[in-house]
Coordinates of C-alpha atoms and ligand atoms in Angstrom, one line a residue:
X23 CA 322.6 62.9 49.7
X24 CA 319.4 64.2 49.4
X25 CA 317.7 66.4 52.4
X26 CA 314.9 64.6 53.8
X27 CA 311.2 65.9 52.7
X28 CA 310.4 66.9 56.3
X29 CA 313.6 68.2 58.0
X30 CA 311.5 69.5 61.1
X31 CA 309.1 66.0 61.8
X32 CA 310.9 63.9 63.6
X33 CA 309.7 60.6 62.8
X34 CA 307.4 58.6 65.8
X35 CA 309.2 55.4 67.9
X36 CA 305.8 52.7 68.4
X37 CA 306.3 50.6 71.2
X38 CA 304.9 47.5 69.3
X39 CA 301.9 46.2 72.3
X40 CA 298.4 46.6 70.7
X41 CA 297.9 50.5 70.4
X42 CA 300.5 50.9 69.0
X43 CA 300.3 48.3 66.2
X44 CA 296.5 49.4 65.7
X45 CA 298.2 53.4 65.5
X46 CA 300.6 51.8 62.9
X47 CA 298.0 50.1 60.9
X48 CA 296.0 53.7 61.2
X49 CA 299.0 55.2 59.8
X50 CA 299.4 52.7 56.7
X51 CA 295.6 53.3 56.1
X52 CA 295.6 56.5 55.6
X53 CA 298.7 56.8 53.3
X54 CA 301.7 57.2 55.4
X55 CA 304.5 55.2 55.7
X56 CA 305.8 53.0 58.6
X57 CA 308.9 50.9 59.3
X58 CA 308.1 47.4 60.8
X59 CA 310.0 44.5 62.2
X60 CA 309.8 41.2 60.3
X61 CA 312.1 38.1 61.1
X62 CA 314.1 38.9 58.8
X63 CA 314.7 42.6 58.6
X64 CA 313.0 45.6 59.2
X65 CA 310.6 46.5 56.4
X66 CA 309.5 50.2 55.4
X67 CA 305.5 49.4 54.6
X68 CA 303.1 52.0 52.6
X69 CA 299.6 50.7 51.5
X70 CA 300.8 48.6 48.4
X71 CA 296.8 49.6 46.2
X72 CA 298.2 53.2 46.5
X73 CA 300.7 55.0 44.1
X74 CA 300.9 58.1 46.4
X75 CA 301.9 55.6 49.3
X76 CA 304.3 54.3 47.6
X77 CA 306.0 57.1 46.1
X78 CA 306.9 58.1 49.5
X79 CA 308.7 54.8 49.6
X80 CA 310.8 55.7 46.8
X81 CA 311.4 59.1 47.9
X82 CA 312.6 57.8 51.7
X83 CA 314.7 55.4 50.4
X84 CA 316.3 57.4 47.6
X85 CA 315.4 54.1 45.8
X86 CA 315.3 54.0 42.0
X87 CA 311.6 53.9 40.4
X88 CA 312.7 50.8 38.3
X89 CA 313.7 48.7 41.5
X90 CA 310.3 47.0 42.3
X91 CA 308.9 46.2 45.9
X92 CA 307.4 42.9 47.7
X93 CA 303.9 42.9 49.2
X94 CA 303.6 41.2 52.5
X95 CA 300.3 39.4 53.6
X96 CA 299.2 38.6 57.3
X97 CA 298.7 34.9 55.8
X98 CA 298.9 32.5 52.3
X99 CA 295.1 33.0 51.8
X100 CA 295.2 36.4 51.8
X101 CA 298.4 36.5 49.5
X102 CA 296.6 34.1 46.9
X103 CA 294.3 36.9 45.6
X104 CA 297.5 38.8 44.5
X105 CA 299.4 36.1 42.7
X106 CA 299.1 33.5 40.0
X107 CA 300.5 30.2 41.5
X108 CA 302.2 26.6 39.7
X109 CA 302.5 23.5 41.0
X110 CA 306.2 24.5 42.5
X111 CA 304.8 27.6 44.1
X112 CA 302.2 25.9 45.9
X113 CA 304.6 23.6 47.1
X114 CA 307.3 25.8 48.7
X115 CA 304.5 28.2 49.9
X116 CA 303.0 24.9 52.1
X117 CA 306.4 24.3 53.5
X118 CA 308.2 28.1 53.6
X119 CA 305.1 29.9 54.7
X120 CA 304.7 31.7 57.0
X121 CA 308.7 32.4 57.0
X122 CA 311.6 34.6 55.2
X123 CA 310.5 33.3 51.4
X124 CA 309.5 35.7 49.0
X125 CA 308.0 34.3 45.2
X126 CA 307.2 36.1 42.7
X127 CA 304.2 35.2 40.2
X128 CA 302.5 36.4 37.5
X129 CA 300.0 39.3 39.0
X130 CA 296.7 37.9 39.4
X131 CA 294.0 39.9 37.6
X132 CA 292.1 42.5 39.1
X133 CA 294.8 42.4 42.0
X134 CA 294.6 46.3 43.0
X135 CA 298.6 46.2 43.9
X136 CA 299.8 49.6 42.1
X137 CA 302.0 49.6 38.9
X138 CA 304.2 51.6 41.0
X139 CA 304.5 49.0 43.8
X140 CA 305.7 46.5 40.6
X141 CA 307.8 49.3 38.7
X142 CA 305.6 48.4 35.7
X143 CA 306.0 44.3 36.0
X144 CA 303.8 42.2 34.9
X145 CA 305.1 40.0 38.0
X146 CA 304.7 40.6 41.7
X147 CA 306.4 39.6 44.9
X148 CA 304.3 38.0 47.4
X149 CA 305.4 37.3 51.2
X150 CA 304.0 35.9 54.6
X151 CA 306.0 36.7 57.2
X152 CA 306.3 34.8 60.2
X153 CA 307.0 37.7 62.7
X154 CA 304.2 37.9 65.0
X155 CA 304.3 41.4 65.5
X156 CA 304.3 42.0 61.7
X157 CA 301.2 39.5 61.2
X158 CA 299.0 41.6 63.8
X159 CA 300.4 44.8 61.9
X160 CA 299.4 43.1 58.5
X161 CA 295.8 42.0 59.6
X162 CA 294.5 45.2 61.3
X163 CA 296.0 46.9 57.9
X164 CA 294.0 44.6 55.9
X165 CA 295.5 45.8 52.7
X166 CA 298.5 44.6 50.8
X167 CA 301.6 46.1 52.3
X168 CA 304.5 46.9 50.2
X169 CA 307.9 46.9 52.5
X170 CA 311.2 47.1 50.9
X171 CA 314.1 46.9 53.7
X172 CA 313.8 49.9 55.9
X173 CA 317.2 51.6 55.4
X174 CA 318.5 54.2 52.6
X175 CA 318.9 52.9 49.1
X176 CA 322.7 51.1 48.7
X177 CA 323.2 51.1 52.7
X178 CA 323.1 48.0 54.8
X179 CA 319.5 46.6 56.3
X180 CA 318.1 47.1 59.2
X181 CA 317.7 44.6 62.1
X182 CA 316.5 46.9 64.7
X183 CA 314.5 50.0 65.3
X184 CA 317.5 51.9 66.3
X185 CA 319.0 51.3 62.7
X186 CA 316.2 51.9 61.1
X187 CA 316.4 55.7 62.9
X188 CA 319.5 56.1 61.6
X189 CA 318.6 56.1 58.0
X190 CA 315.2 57.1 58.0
X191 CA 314.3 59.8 61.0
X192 CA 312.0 62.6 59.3
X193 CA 311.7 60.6 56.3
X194 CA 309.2 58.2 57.5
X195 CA 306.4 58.6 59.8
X196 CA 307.0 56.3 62.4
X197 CA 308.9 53.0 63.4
X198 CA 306.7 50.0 65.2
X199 CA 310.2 48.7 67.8
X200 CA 309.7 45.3 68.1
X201 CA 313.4 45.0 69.3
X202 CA 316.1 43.2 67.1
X203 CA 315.3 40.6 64.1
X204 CA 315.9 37.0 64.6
X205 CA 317.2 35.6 61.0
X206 CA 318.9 39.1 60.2
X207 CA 319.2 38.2 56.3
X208 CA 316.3 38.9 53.7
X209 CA 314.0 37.0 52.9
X210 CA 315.1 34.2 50.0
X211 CA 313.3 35.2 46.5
X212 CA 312.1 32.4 44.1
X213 CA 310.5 33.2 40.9
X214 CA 307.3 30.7 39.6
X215 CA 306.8 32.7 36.9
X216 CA 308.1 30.1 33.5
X217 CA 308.6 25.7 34.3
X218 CA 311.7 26.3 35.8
X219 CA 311.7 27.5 39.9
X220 CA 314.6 30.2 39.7
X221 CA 316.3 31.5 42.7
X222 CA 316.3 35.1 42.2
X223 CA 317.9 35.8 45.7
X224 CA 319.4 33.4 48.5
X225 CA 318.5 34.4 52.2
X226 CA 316.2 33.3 54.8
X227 CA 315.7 30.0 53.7
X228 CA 318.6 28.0 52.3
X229 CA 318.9 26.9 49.0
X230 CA 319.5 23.4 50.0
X231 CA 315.8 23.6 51.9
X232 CA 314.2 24.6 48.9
X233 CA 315.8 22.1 46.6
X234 CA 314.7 19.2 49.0
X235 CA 311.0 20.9 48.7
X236 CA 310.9 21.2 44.9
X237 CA 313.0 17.3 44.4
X238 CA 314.9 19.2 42.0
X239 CA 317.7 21.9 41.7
X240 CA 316.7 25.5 41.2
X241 CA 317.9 27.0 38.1
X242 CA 319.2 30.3 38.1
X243 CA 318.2 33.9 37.4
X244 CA 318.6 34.0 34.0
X245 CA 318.3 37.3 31.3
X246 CA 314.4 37.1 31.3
X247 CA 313.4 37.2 35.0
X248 CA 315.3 39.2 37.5
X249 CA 315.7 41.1 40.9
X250 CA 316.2 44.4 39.4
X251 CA 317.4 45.3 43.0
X252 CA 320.2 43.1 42.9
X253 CA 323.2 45.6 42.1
X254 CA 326.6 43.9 42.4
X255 CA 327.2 47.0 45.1
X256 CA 324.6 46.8 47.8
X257 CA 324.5 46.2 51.7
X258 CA 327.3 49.1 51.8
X259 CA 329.1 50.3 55.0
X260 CA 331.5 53.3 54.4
X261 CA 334.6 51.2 55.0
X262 CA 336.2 48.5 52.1
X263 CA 335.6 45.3 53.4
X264 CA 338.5 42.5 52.1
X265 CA 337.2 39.2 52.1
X266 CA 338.3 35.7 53.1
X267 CA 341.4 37.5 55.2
X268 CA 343.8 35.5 56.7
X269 CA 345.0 38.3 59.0
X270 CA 344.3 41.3 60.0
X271 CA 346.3 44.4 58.8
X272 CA 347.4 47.1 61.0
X273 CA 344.5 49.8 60.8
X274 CA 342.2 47.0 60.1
X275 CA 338.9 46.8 62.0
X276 CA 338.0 42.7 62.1
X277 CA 335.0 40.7 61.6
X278 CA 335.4 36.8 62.6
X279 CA 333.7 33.9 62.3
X280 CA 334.2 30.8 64.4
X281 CA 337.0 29.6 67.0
X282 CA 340.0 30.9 64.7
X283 CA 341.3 34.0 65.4
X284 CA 343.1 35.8 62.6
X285 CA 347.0 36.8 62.9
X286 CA 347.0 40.8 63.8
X287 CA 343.5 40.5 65.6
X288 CA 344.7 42.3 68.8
X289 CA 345.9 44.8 67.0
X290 CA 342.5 45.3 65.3
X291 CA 340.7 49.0 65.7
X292 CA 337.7 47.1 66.6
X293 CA 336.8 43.2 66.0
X294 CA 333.5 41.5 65.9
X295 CA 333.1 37.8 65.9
X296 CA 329.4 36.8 64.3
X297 CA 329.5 33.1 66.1
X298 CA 332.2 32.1 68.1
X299 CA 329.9 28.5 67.9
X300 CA 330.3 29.1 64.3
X301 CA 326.9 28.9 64.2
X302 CA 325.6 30.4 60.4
X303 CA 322.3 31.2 61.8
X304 CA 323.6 33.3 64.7
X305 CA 326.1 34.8 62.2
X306 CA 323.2 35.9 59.6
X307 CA 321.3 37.3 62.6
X308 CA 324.4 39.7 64.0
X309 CA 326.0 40.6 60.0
X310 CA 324.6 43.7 59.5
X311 CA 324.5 44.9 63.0
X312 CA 328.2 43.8 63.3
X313 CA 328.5 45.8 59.9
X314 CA 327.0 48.8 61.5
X315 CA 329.1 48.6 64.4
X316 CA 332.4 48.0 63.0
X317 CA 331.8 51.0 60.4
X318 CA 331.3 53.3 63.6
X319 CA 334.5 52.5 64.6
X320 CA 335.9 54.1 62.4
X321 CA 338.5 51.6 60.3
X322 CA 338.9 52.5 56.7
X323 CA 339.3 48.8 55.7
X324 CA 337.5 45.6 57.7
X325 CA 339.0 42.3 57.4
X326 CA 336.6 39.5 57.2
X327 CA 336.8 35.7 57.9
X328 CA 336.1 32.9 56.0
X329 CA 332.6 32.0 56.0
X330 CA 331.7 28.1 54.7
X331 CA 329.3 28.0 51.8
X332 CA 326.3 26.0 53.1
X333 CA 323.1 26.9 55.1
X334 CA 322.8 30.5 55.5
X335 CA 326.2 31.0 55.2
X336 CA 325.6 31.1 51.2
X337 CA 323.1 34.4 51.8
X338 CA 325.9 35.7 54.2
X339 CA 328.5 35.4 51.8
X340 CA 326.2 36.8 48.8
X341 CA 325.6 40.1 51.2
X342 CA 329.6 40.2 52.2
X343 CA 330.5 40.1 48.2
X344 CA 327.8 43.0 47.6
X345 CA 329.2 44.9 50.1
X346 CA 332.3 44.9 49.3
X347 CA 331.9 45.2 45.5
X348 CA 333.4 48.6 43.7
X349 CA 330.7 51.2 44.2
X350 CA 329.3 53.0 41.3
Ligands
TXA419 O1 313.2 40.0 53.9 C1 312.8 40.7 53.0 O2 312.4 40.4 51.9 C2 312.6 42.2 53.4 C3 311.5 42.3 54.5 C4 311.2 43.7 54.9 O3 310.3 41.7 54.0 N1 312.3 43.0 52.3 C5 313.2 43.3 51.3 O4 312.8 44.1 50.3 O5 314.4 42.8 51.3 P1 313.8 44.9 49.3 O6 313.0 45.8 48.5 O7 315.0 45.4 50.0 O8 314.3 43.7 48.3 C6 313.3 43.2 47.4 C7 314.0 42.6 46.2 C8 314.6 43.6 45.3 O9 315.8 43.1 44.9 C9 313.6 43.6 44.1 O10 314.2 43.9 42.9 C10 313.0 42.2 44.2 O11 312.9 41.9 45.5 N2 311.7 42.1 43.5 C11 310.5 42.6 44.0 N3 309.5 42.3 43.2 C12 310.0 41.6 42.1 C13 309.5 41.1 40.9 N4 308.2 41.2 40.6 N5 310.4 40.5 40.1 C14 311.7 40.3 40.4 N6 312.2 40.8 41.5 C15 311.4 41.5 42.4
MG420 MG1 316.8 46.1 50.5

């Protein structure tokens, strides 16, 4: 672990009403960096038209140069400047917009988004969000805003301010609190960039929503266009997490889904259930604090539930394999 840049400034809590928005925006303008909520997850914004902004990004995330980073608009018209958009990005961005999807298009020209911001790509990821407090922030910056998820490279997401502090206090120049997220996975990424839609990273909007959009499947990510950010390890608590368990092991910590409680669960160090409705949306919002939580506990290993594989429940599962994948 790196020792953060500025060991002695602490790093400023916003209480997100107007001033402090309009001090956020002041912040962004003048090159600093500032964590934001979005519906999705907290965001980490610089000033996406300058490198030296951005660098900071980098350098508070411990994030490698080659991972690229999404700039977020206050609405589509101010978005369309950026991007170069097909027939299939129009359509999904007159549905999904505002909301938690992400395309990435060819970079328009003359769009002054930094090379940085892109990690050299001759593509760009665009995104409206549909948090209001992030719109306002967005508008009064009046700039394209880069945001990467506000937490250290490799370690789970943010969905509130407090996590956000956890990672990033003295890194980062201040946090706008806008309390906890409401969709609590990332945005879902779809590249228009060849004749084929490809779905470069399920989240926020299901793949089954998109699909009905487009009238046709999405293909997949394919050699040529990619999230470079997508490493198999990712989302990352400290303890192992062992998937699909059907009961809990003594030591365990638990994470359940639904009305089915695992054998052992009373015995469990500590034990979460994302939904007792099993309801996937209220599961994606409460993963990665439940994550969080259960790590402070303290188990070594965390026994997790079946989750079914439709609606969101495809994004949760895609974050569950990352994090518990070998790490590097
Ligand atoms: O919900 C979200 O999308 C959140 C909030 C803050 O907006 N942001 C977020 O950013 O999740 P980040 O940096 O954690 O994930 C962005 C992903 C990375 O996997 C990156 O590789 C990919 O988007 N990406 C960005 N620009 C790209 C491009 N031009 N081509 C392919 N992948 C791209
Ligand atoms: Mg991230």
């Amino acid at each position: 672990m790196t020792e953060p840049p500025h060991p002695d400034i602490a790093t400023r809590r916003l209480l997100a009403d107007a001033r402090g928005v309009a001090e956020a925006a002041g912040i962004l303008r003048a090159g600093g960096t500032v964590a934001f909520p979005t519906e999705t997850v907290y965001g980490l914004g610089a000033d996406a038209t300058s490198g030296e902004a951005v660098a900071k990004i980098y350098a508070a995330k411990d994030r490698p140069r080659f991972n690229p980073l999404i700039a977020h608009f206050p609405d589509a018209e101010a978005a369309a400047a950026h991007g170069v958009f097909n027939a299939a990005a129009h359509r999904l961005i007159a549905t999904f917009w505002p909301g938690p999807l992400t395309i990435v298009a060819p970079l328009a020209a003359g769009s002054p988004i930094s090379d940085l911001a892109r990690a050299g790509l001759p593509t760009v990821g665009l995104r409206v969000p549909s948090h209001p407090i992030a719109r306002a922030l967005l508008r009064a910056v009046g700039r394209p805003v880069v945001a990467p998820s506000a937490n250290r490279s490799g370690h789970v997401s943010p969905t509130s301010a407090a996590h956000v502090l956890a990672d990033l206090n003295g890194r980062i120049d201040a946090v706008l609190d806008g309390g906890a997220t409401q969709v609590g996975v990332e945005s879902t990424i779809v590249a228009c960039v060849d004749e084929w839609p490809r779905l470069l990273r399920v989240g926020g909007v299901p793949r089954a929503d998109l699909e009905a959009v487009l009238g046709e499947p999405l293909a997949e990510a394919g050699d040529a266009i990619v999230a470079p950010g997508m490493l198999a390890s990712h989302y990352a608590p400290a303890a192992r997490l062992r998937l699909n368990a059907r009961q809990v092991e003594p030591g365990e910590a638990a994470l359940l889904f639904g009305d089915c409680d695992l054998p052992g669960v009373d015995q469990a160090m500590a034990a979460i259930n994302l939904s007792a409705r099993g309801d996937l949306a209220e599961a994606a919002a409460n993963l990665f604090a439940a994550l969080r939580d259960l790590d402070a506990a303290g188990a070594s290993s965390i026994a997790v539930a079946p989750i079914p594989n439709e609606g969101l429940g495809e994004a949760i599962r895609d974050r569950l394999a990352r994090a518990a994948a070998p790490r590097p």
